[in-house]
Structure formats: C-alpha cells, structure tokens
CSV table of C-alpha atoms in Angstrom, one decimal:
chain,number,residue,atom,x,y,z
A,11,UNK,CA,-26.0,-14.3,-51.6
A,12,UNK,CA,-29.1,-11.9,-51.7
A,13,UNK,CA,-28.2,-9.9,-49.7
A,14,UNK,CA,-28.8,-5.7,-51.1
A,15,UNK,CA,-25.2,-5.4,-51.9
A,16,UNK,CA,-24.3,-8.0,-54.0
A,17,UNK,CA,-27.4,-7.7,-55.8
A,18,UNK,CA,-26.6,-3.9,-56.9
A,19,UNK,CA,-22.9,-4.9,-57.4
A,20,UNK,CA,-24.4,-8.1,-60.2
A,21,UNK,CA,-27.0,-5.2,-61.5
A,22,UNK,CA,-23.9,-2.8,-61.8
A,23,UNK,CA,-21.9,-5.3,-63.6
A,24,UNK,CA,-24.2,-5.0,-66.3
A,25,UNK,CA,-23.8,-2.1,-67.0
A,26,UNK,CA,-20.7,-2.3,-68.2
A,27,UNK,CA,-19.4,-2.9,-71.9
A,28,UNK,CA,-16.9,-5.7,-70.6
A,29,UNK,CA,-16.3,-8.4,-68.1
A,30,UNK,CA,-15.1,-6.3,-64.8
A,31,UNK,CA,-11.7,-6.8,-63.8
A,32,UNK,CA,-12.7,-7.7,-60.9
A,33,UNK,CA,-14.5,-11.0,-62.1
A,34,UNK,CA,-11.9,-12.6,-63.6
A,35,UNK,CA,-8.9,-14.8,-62.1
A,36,UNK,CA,-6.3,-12.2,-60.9
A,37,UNK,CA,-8.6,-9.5,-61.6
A,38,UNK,CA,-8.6,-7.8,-58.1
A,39,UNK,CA,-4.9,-7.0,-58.1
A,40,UNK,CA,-4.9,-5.5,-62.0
A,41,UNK,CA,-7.1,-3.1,-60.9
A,42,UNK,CA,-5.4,-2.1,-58.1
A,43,UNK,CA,-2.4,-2.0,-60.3
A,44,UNK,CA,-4.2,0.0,-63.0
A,45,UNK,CA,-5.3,2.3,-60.3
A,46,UNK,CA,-2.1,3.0,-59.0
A,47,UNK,CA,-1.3,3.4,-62.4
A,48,UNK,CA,-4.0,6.0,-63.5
A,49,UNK,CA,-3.6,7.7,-60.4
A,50,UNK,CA,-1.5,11.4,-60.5
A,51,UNK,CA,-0.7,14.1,-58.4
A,52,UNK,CA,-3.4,16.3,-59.5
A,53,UNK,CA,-6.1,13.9,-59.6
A,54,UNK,CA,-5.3,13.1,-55.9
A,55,UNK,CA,-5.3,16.4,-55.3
A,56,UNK,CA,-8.9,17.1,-56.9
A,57,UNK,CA,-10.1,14.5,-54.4
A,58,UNK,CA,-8.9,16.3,-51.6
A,59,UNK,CA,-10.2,19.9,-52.4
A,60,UNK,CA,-13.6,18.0,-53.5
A,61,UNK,CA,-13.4,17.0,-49.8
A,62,UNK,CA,-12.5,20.1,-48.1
A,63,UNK,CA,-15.0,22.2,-50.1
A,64,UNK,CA,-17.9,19.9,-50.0
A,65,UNK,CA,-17.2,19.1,-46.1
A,66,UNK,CA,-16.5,22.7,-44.3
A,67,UNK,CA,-18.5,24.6,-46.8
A,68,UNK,CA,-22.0,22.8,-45.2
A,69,UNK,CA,-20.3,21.1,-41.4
A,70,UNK,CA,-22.4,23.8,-39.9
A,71,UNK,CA,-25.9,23.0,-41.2
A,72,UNK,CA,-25.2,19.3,-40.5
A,73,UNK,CA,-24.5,20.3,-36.8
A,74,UNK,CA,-27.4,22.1,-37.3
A,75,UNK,CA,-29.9,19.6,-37.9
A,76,UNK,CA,-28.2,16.8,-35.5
A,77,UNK,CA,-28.9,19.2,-32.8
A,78,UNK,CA,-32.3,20.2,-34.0
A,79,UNK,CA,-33.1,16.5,-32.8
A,80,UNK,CA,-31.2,17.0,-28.9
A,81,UNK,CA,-28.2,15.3,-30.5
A,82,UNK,CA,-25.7,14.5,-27.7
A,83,UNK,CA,-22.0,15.0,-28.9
A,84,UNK,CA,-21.6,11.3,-28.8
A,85,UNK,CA,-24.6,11.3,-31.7
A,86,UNK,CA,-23.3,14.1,-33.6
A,87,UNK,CA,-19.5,11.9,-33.7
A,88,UNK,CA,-22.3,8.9,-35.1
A,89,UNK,CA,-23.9,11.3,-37.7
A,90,UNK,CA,-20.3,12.3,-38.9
A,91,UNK,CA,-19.0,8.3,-38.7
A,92,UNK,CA,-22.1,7.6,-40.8
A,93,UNK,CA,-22.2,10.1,-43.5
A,94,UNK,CA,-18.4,9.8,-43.8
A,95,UNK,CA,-18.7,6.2,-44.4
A,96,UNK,CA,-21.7,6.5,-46.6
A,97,UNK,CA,-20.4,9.2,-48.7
A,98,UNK,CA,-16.7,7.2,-49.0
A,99,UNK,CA,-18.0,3.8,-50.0
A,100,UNK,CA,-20.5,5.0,-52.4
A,101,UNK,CA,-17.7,6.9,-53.8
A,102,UNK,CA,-15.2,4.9,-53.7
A,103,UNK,CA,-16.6,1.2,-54.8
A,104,UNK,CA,-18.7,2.0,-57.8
A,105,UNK,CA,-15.6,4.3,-59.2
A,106,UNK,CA,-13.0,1.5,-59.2
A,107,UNK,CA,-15.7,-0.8,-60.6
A,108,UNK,CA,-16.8,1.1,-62.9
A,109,UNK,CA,-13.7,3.3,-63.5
A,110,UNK,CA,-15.7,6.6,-64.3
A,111,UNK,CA,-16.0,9.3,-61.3
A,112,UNK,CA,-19.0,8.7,-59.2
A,113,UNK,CA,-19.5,11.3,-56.5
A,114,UNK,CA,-21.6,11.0,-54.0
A,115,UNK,CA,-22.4,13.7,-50.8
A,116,UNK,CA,-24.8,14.2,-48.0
A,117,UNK,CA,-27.4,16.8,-49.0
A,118,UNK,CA,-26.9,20.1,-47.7
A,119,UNK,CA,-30.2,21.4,-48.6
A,120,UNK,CA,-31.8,18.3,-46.5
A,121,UNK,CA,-29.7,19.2,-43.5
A,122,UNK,CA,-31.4,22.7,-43.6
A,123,UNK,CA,-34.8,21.7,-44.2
A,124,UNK,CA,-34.0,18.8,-40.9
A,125,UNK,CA,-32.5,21.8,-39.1
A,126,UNK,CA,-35.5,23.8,-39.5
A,127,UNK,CA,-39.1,21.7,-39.0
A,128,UNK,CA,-36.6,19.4,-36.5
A,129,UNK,CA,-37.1,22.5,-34.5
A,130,UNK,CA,-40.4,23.8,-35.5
A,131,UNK,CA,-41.7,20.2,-34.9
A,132,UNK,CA,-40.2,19.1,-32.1
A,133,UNK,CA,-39.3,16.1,-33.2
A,134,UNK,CA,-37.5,13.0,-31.2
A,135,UNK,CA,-34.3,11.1,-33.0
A,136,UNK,CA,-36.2,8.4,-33.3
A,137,UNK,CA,-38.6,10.0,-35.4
A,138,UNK,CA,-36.3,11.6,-37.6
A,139,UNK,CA,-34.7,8.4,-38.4
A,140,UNK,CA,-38.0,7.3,-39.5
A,141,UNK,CA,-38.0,10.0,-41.4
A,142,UNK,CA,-34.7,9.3,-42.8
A,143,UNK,CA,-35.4,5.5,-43.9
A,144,UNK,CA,-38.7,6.3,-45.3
A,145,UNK,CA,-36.9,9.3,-47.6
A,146,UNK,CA,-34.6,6.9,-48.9
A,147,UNK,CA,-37.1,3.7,-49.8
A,148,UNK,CA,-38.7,6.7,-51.5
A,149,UNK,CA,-35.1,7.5,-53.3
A,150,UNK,CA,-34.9,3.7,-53.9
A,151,UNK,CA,-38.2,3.5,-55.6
A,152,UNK,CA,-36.5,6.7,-58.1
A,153,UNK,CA,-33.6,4.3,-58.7
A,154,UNK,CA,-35.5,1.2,-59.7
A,155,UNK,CA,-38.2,2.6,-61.5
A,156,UNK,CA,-35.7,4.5,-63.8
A,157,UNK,CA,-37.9,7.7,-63.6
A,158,UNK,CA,-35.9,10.3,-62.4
A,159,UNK,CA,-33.2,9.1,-65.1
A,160,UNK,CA,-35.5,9.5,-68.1
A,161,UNK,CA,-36.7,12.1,-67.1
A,162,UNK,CA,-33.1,14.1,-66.9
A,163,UNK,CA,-32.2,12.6,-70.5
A,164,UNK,CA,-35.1,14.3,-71.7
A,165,UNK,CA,-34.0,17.7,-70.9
A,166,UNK,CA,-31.9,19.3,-73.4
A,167,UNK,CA,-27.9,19.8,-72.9
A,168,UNK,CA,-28.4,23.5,-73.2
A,169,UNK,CA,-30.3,23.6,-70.1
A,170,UNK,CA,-28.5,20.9,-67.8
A,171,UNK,CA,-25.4,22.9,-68.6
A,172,UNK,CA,-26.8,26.6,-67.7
A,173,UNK,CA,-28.2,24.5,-64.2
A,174,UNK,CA,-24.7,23.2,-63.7
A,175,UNK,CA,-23.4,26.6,-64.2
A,176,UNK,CA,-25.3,28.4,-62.3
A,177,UNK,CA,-25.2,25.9,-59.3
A,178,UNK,CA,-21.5,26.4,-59.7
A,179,UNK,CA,-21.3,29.8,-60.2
A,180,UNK,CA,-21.8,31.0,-57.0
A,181,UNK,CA,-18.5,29.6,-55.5
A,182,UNK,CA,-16.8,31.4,-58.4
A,183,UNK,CA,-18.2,34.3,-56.8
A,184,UNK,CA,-17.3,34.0,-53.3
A,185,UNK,CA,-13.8,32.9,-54.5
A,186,UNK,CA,-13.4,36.6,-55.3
A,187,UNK,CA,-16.1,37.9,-52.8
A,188,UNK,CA,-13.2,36.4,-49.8
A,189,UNK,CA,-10.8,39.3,-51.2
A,190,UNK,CA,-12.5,41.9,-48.7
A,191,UNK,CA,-11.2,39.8,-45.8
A,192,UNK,CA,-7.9,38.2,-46.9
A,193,UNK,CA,-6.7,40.3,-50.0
A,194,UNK,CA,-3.6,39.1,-50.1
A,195,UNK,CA,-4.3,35.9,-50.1
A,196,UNK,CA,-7.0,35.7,-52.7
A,197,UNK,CA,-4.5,37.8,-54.9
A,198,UNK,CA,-1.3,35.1,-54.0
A,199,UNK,CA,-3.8,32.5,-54.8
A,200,UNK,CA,-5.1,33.9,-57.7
A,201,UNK,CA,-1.9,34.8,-59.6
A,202,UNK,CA,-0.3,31.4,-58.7
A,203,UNK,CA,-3.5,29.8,-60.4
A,204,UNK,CA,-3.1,32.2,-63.6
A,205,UNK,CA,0.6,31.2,-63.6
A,206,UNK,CA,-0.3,27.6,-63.2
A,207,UNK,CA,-2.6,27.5,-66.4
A,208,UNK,CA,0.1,29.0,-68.8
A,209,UNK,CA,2.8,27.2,-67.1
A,210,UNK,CA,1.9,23.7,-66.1
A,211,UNK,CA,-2.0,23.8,-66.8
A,212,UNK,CA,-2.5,20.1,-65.3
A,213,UNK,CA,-0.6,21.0,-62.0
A,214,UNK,CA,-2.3,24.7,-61.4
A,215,UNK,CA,-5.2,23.5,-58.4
A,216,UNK,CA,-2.3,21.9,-57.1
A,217,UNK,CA,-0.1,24.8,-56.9
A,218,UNK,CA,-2.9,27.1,-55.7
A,219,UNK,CA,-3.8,25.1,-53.2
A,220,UNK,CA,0.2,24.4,-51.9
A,221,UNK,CA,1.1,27.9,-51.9
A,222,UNK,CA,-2.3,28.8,-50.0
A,223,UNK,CA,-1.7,26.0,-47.3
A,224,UNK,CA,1.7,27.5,-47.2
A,225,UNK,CA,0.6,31.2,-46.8
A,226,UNK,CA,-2.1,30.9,-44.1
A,227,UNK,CA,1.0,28.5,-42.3
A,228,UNK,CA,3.3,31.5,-42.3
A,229,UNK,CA,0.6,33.3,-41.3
A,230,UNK,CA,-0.7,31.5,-38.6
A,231,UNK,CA,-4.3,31.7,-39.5
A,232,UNK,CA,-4.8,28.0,-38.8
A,233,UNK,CA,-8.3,28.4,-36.4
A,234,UNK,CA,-9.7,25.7,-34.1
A,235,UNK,CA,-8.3,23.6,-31.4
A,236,UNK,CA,-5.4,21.1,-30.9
A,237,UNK,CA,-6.3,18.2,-32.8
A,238,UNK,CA,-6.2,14.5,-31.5
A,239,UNK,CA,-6.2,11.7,-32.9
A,240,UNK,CA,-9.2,9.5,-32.3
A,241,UNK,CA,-12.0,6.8,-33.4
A,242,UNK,CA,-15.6,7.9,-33.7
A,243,UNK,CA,-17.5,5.4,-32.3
A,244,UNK,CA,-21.2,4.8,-33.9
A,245,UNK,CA,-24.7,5.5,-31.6
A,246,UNK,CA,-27.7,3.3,-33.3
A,247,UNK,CA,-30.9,5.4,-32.5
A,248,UNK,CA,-34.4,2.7,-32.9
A,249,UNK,CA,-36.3,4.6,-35.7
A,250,UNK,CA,-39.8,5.4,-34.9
A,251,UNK,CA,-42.1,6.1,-37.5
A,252,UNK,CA,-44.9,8.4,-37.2
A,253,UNK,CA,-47.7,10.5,-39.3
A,254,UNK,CA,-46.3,13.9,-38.2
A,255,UNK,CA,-42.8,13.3,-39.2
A,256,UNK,CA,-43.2,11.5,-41.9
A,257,UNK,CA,-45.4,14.4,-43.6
A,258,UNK,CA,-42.9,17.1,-42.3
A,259,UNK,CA,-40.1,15.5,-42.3
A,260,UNK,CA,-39.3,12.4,-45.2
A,261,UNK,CA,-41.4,14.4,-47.7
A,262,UNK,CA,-39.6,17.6,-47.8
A,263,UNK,CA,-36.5,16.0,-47.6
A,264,UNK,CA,-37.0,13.6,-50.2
A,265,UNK,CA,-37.8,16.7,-52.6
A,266,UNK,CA,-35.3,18.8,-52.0
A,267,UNK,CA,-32.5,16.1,-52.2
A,268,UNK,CA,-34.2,15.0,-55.6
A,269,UNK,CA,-35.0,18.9,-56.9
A,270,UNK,CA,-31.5,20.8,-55.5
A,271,UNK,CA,-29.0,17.7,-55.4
A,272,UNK,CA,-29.7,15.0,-58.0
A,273,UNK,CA,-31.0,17.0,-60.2
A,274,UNK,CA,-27.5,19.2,-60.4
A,275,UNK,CA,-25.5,15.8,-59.9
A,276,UNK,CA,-27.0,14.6,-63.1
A,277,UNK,CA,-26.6,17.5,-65.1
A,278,UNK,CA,-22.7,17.7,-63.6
A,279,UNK,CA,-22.9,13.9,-65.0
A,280,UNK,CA,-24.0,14.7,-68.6
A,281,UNK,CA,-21.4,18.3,-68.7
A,282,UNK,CA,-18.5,16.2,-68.4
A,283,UNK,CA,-19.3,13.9,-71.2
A,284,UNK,CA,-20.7,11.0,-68.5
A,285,UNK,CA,-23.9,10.4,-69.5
A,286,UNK,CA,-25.2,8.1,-71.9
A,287,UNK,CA,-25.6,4.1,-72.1
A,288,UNK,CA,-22.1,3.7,-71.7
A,289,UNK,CA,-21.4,6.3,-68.8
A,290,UNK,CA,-22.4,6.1,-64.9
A,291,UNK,CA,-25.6,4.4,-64.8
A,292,UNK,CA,-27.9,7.3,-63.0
A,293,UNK,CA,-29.9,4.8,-61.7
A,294,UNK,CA,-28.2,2.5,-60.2
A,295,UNK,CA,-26.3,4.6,-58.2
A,296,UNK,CA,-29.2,6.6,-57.3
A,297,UNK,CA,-30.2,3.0,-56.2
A,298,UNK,CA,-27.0,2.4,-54.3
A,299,UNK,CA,-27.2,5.9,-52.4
A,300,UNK,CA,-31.1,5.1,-51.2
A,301,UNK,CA,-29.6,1.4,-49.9
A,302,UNK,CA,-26.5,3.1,-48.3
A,303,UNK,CA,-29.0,5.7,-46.2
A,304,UNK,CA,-31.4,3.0,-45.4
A,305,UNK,CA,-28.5,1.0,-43.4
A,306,UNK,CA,-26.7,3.9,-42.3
A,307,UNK,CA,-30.1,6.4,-41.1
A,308,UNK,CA,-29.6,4.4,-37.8
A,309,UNK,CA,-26.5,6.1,-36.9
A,310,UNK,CA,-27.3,9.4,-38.9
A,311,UNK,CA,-27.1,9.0,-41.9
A,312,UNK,CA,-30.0,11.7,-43.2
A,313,UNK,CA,-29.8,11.5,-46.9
A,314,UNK,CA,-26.8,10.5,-49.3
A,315,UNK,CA,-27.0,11.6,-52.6
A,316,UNK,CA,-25.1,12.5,-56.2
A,317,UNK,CA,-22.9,15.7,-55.8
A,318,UNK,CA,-22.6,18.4,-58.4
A,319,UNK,CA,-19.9,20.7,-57.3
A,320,UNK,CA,-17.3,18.2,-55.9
A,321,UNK,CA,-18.3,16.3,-58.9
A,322,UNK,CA,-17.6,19.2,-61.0
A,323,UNK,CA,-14.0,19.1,-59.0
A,324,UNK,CA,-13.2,15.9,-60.1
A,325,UNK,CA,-14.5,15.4,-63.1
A,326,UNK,CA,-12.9,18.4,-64.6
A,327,UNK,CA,-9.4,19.2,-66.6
A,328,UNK,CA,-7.9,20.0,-63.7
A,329,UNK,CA,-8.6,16.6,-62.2
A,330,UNK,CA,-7.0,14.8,-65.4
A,331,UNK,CA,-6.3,15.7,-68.7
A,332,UNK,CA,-7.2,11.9,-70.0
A,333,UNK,CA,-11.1,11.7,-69.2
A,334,UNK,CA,-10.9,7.8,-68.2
A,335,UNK,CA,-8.3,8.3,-65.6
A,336,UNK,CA,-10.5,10.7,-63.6
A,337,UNK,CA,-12.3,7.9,-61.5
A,338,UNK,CA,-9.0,8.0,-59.4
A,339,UNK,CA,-9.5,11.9,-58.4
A,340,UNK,CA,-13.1,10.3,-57.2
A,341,UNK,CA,-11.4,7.4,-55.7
A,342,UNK,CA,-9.1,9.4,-53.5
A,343,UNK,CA,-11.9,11.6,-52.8
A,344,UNK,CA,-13.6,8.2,-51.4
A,345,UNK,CA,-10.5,7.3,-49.9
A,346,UNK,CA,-10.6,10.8,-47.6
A,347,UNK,CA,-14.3,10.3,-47.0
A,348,UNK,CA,-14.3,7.1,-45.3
A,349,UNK,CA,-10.9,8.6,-43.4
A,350,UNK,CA,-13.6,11.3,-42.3
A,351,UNK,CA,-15.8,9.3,-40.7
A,352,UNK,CA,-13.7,6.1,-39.1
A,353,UNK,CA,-11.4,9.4,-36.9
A,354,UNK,CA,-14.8,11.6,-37.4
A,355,UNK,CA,-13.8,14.6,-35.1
A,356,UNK,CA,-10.1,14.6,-35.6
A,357,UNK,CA,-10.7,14.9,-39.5
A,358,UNK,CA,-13.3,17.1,-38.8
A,359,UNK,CA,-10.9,19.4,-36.8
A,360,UNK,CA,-8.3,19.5,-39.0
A,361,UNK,CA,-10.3,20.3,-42.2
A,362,UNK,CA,-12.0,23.1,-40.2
A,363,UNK,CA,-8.9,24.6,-39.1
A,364,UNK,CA,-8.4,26.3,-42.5
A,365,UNK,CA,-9.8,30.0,-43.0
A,366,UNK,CA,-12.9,30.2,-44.7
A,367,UNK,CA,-11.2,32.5,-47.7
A,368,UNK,CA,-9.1,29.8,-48.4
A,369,UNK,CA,-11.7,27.3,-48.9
A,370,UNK,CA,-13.7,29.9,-51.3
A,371,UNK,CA,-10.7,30.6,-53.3
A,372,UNK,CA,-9.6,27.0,-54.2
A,373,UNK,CA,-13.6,25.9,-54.6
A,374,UNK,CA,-14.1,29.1,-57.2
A,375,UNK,CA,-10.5,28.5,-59.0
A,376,UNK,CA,-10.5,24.9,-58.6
A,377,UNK,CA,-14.4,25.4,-60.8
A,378,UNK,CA,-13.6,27.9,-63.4
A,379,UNK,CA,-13.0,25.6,-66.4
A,380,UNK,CA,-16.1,23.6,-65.7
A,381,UNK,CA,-18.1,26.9,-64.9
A,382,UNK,CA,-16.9,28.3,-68.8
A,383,UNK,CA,-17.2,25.0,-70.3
A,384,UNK,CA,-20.9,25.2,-69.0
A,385,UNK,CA,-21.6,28.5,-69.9
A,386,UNK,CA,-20.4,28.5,-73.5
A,387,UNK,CA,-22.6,24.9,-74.0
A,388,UNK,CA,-25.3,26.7,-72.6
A,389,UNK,CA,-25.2,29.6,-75.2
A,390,UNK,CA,-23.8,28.1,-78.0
A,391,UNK,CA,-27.4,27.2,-79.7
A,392,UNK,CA,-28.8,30.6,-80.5
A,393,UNK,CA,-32.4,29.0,-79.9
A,394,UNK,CA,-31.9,27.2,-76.9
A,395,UNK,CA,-29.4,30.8,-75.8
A,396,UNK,CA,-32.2,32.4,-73.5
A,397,UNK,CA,-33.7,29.4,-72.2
A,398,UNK,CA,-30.7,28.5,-71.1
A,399,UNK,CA,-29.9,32.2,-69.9
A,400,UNK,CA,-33.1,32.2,-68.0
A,401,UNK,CA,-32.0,28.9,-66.6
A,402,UNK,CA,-28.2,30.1,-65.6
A,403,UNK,CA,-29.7,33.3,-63.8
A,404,UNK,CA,-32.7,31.5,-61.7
A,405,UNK,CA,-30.6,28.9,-60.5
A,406,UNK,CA,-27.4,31.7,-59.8
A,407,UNK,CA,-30.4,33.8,-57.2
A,408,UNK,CA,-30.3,30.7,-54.9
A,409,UNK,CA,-34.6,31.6,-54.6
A,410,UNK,CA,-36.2,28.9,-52.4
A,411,UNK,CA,-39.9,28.8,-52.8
A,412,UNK,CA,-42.4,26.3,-51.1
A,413,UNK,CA,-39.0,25.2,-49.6
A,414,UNK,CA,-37.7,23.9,-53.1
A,415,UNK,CA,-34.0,25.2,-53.9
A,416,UNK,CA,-33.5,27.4,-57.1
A,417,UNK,CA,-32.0,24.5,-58.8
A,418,UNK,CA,-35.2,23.2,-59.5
A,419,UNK,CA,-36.6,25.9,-60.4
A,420,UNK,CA,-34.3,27.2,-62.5
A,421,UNK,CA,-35.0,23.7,-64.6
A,422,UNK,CA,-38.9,24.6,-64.5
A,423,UNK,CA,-38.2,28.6,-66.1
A,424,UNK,CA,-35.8,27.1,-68.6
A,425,UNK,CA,-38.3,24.4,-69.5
A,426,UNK,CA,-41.2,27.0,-69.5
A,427,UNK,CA,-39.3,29.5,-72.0
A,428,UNK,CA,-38.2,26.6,-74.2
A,429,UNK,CA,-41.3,25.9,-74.2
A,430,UNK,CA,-43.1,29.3,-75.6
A,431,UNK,CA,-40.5,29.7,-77.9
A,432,UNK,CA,-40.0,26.7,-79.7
A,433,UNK,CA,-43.2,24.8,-79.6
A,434,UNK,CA,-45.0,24.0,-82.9
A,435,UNK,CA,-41.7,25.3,-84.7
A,436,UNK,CA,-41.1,22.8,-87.6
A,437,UNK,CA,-37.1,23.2,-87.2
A,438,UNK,CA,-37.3,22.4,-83.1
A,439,UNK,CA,-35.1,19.2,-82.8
A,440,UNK,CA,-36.2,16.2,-81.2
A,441,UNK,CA,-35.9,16.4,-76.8
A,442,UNK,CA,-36.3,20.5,-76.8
C-alpha cells in the first residue's frame, strides 16, 4: 500500500532501536498486554486532566473561529468530531508504537488568529479550509525537510527549559489567581495536593483532582445543561482556495502554530528527557500531524499540532514515576480524545460542566514539578542563567507582536542575549 499512512507508519518504524512489537507474529496482542500492564491509576489519570485542561481551557476560541466562518451548529459538532479524532489518533497510535508520550493538540493560538481575520476578512468556509490544507502541506514540508528539528536541537537546554517554563508558568499562576473566586476550594485542593506529595507522592494529582470533583459535587457547582448522550455526525465543506485567504489566512496560521505551539512542544519534548536519536522523532510526527489536518481540514480540522502543557501533564512525575511507562498517561489521553470527538457535544458538555477554578487548580498543581524541574535547568549554568532568565520572563508576559505569540519571542531575546554575552568567548561550549 502507498497510501500516506502506511508510509509514515514504515518511516516511523525506523526510528526505532528494535523490531516493533507490532511486526512480529503475536506482536499485536503483547502490546496490548504490555500496555495494560504499564498502565496505572495515575497515569490514567494524567491523561484525563491533560484532556480537561487542554480542552475547556481554549473550547471558547475554537467556537470562536468556527463561527467567524458562519458555522452552523451542525459544522461546529464537525469541527469538534474532527479535531477530537485528529488530536486522539495522532496521540494515541504513534505512543503505543513507539511507547514514548506523543501529545498532540489543536492550536489555540491558530484558533484566535482564524477567529480574528475570519471576521475582519470575511471569509467563506470554503476558503478557510483552503486555508487550512495549504497551512498544513506547509507543516508537512517542516516535517520532511527536517528543518524545524535541527533547528530546535541547536538551541541550548538552558533556553528550551526557561521557554517551557514560562509557557507553563502561567497556569501555575491562575491555579492560585482562582482563590479570589472559590477560596475554599483552591485551599481543599491545595492542601490535599501538599498531603499527597509527602504521603503517596505518585497518587497526589489523583487525590487533588478526586477530592475537587467531590467538593464542587457537594457543592453543586456543576454548570451547563443536562447532558445527552449522542453521535456527532461529520459536515465535509469543498475547500476553495483563493489569493486573499491564503495570504491572510494559511500564512499566519502556519506561523503561529510553528512559533507558539511546536516550538514549546519541542522544548516540553527535550525537558522530559525525550529528545535525542533515540526519543520521539520530531519530525515525523510533525509529519504525521500536517497529514492528519490535510484529511481532516474538510470537516474542521484547522491545525493539529505538538502540545506543550498537556505534554508537560503527562510526561511528568506525577504521570509515572518509571519514565518508559508514561506513553500510557498519553495513550489514555488519546483514548479520551477520540471519545471527544465520535459523542462531540455530549463530551463537550460534560467537560464544560466543571467550574473554571477547578480546571486552573488541577492544571497549575498538576504542573508544578515540571515548572521547578524547568526552572532550576534553566538557571543552573551561571552563563547561560540570564539568557535563560530573559527567556522565562518574555515568554511568562504572553506579548504578541506582529501577531506572533511570546513563545517565540521569548526564544529570539534568549538567543539574542546569549548571543552578546558569550560570543567570541574561548570557554562558550559548542550549540550556545
């Protein structure tokens, strides 16, 4: 077969140091067994709040930019079908094949630029499907060239982990920022999670997360509407491509998805000890996510790309104490994804139902370790320490300028101050 699957699942296969499981006689139901076996409460668990964090903390914008385009409800039920199935299977395949966590989201700073020149432009569906396959042959083209991957490997640890920590720092914020409106349970949630760590440190998200379900239950602080259960059915919109669209659409998009989410999702990669020729092959899967928006854009599918804080959730401590049995937090993450989009609004309504405090506390918590572990990489090398610094702060401002997130730029200061400081020095190692 030739088809673009199979051929990214033999160019995968490569990649990895032994004969898959999966190839060999029998090889389908090992993995399934090792799976099951690998798999633990709190890895399943890091799945889920990867889910609910990365899903209700960005619904809006999503809705946002569906109905910048005139999307009917019956569209916006297609865009969540299709991102829910793009964002699952590009999850969930490469991390049982490769058995490594490979997250993969929509891009939240693409659904606001789409939300905003969608209405500015006027814009039909059709065109911004256009606009959606042509940002992800240009993804593609990233992928199989190998670019954007050398070009990550070439900036120094220091500096990817000040970008992840300041990318990640912000929920840590708003984790304690949600005290002003729901103090007690921020405090609840907080000492359980304090408790937790001294007591059963692998089981504390877990806890957190049970006794704050349990709390807003008692409460009744569940919002939203009765929930039922139901199939999204998919809308396939003909793409039309034109010059306008194309220039204010695909472009910006393409940058902003590459600039404020791959970039991070690389750099969360490379924190958690991923990177290298025997990690998650950047490349590839930056491959795999252009293919997966190419065939899903139809339905609305904008742009699917490598996630840094859900990544961060699963491939932390918390996740798994054994680094090589995290894939199955991603896995279950996967798992719920593809869940999300075959019931689309049912999911949708459930996972919306929780308070918004709730969500911020168990995202912030749920990212402390990874946010130190950043941090104290980051500063450890007392002539990479302001670079890095400078890094960690522009990135924390959340500045967007010529509609490029502070992500990006926080990589350009950092690289610009390395820069001054150490070039020409005789003792500057190799990649600074």
């Amino acid at each position: 077969s030739t088809c673009p699957a199979t051929l990214w699942w033999r160019w995968a296969a490569r990649s990895r140091s032994e004969q898959p499981l999966q190839g060999r006689p029998g090889g389908d139901t090992i993995a399934r067994m090792r799976f099951f076996k690998d798999l633990s409460l709190s890895a399943f668990t890091a799945g889920f709040v990867a889910v609910l964090v990365g899903f209700t903390s960005s619904v809006a914008i999503v809705f946002q930019a569906a109905q910048a385009f005139q999307a009917s409800p019956e569209v916006l039920t297609s865009w969540m079908w299709a991102l829910g199935l793009g964002m699952g299977l590009c999850t969930l395949v490469p991390s049982l094949w490769l058995r490594k966590p490979v997250m993969v989201a929509w891009s939240t700073p693409g659904a606001a630029v789409l939300a905003t020149a969608g209405l500015a432009g006027g814009f039909s569906m059709g065109e911004a499907v256009g606009a959606f396959m042509v940002s992800a042959v240009l993804i593609i083209l990233c992928g199989v060239t190998g670019w954007f991957e050398r070009v990550m490997d070439k900036i120094p640890v220091a500096i990817a982990s000040a970008l992840l920590a300041g990318v990640l720092a912000r929920f840590g914020m708003q984790a304690f920022a949600a005290a002003e409106t729901a103090l007690p349970l921020v405090l609840l949630m907080l000492g359980t999670y304090l408790l937790g760590r001294r007591l059963v440190p692998r089981y504390a998200v877990v806890a957190t997360l049970v006794v704050g379900v349990v709390f807003v239950l008692a409460a009744g602080q569940l919002v939203g509407k009765p929930i039922s259960l139901a199939l999204a059915m998919p809308v396939f919109t003909a793409p039309q491509f034109s010059y306008g669209a194309i220039v204010s659409l695909a472009i910006p998009l393409f940058v902003v998805t590459m600039a404020s989410q791959n970039m991070p999702g690389v750099a969360a990669i490379q924190a958690a000890g991923y990177g290298g020729k025997q990690g998650i092959p950047v490349s590839r899967i930056l491959t795999l996510t252009g293919i997966a928006t190419l065939v899903l854009a139809p339905f609305g599918a904008f742009a699917l790309n490598l996630s840094a804080i859900t990544a961060a959730i699963c491939m932390g401590r918390e996740a798994h104490a054994d680094p090589d049995r995290r894939y199955t937090a991603a896995v279950s993450c996967g798992v719920i994804y593809v869940l999300l989009g075959v019931f689309g609004g049912t999911v949708a309504g459930l996972l919306t139902a929780f308070p918004k405090e709730l969500i911020a506390a168990i995202a912030g918590l749920a990212l402390l370790g990874t946010i130190g572990g950043g941090l104290a990489v980051a500063v450890r090398d007392e002539r990479h320490r302001e670079a890095a610094l400078i890094t960690f702060l522009v990135t924390l401002s959340g500045v967007v300028v010529a509609g490029i997130g502070s992500a990006f730029w926080g990589v350009v200061a950092g690289a610009l101050a390395l820069l001054i400081q150490q070039f020409g020095r005789a003792d500057t190692p190799r990649g600074a």
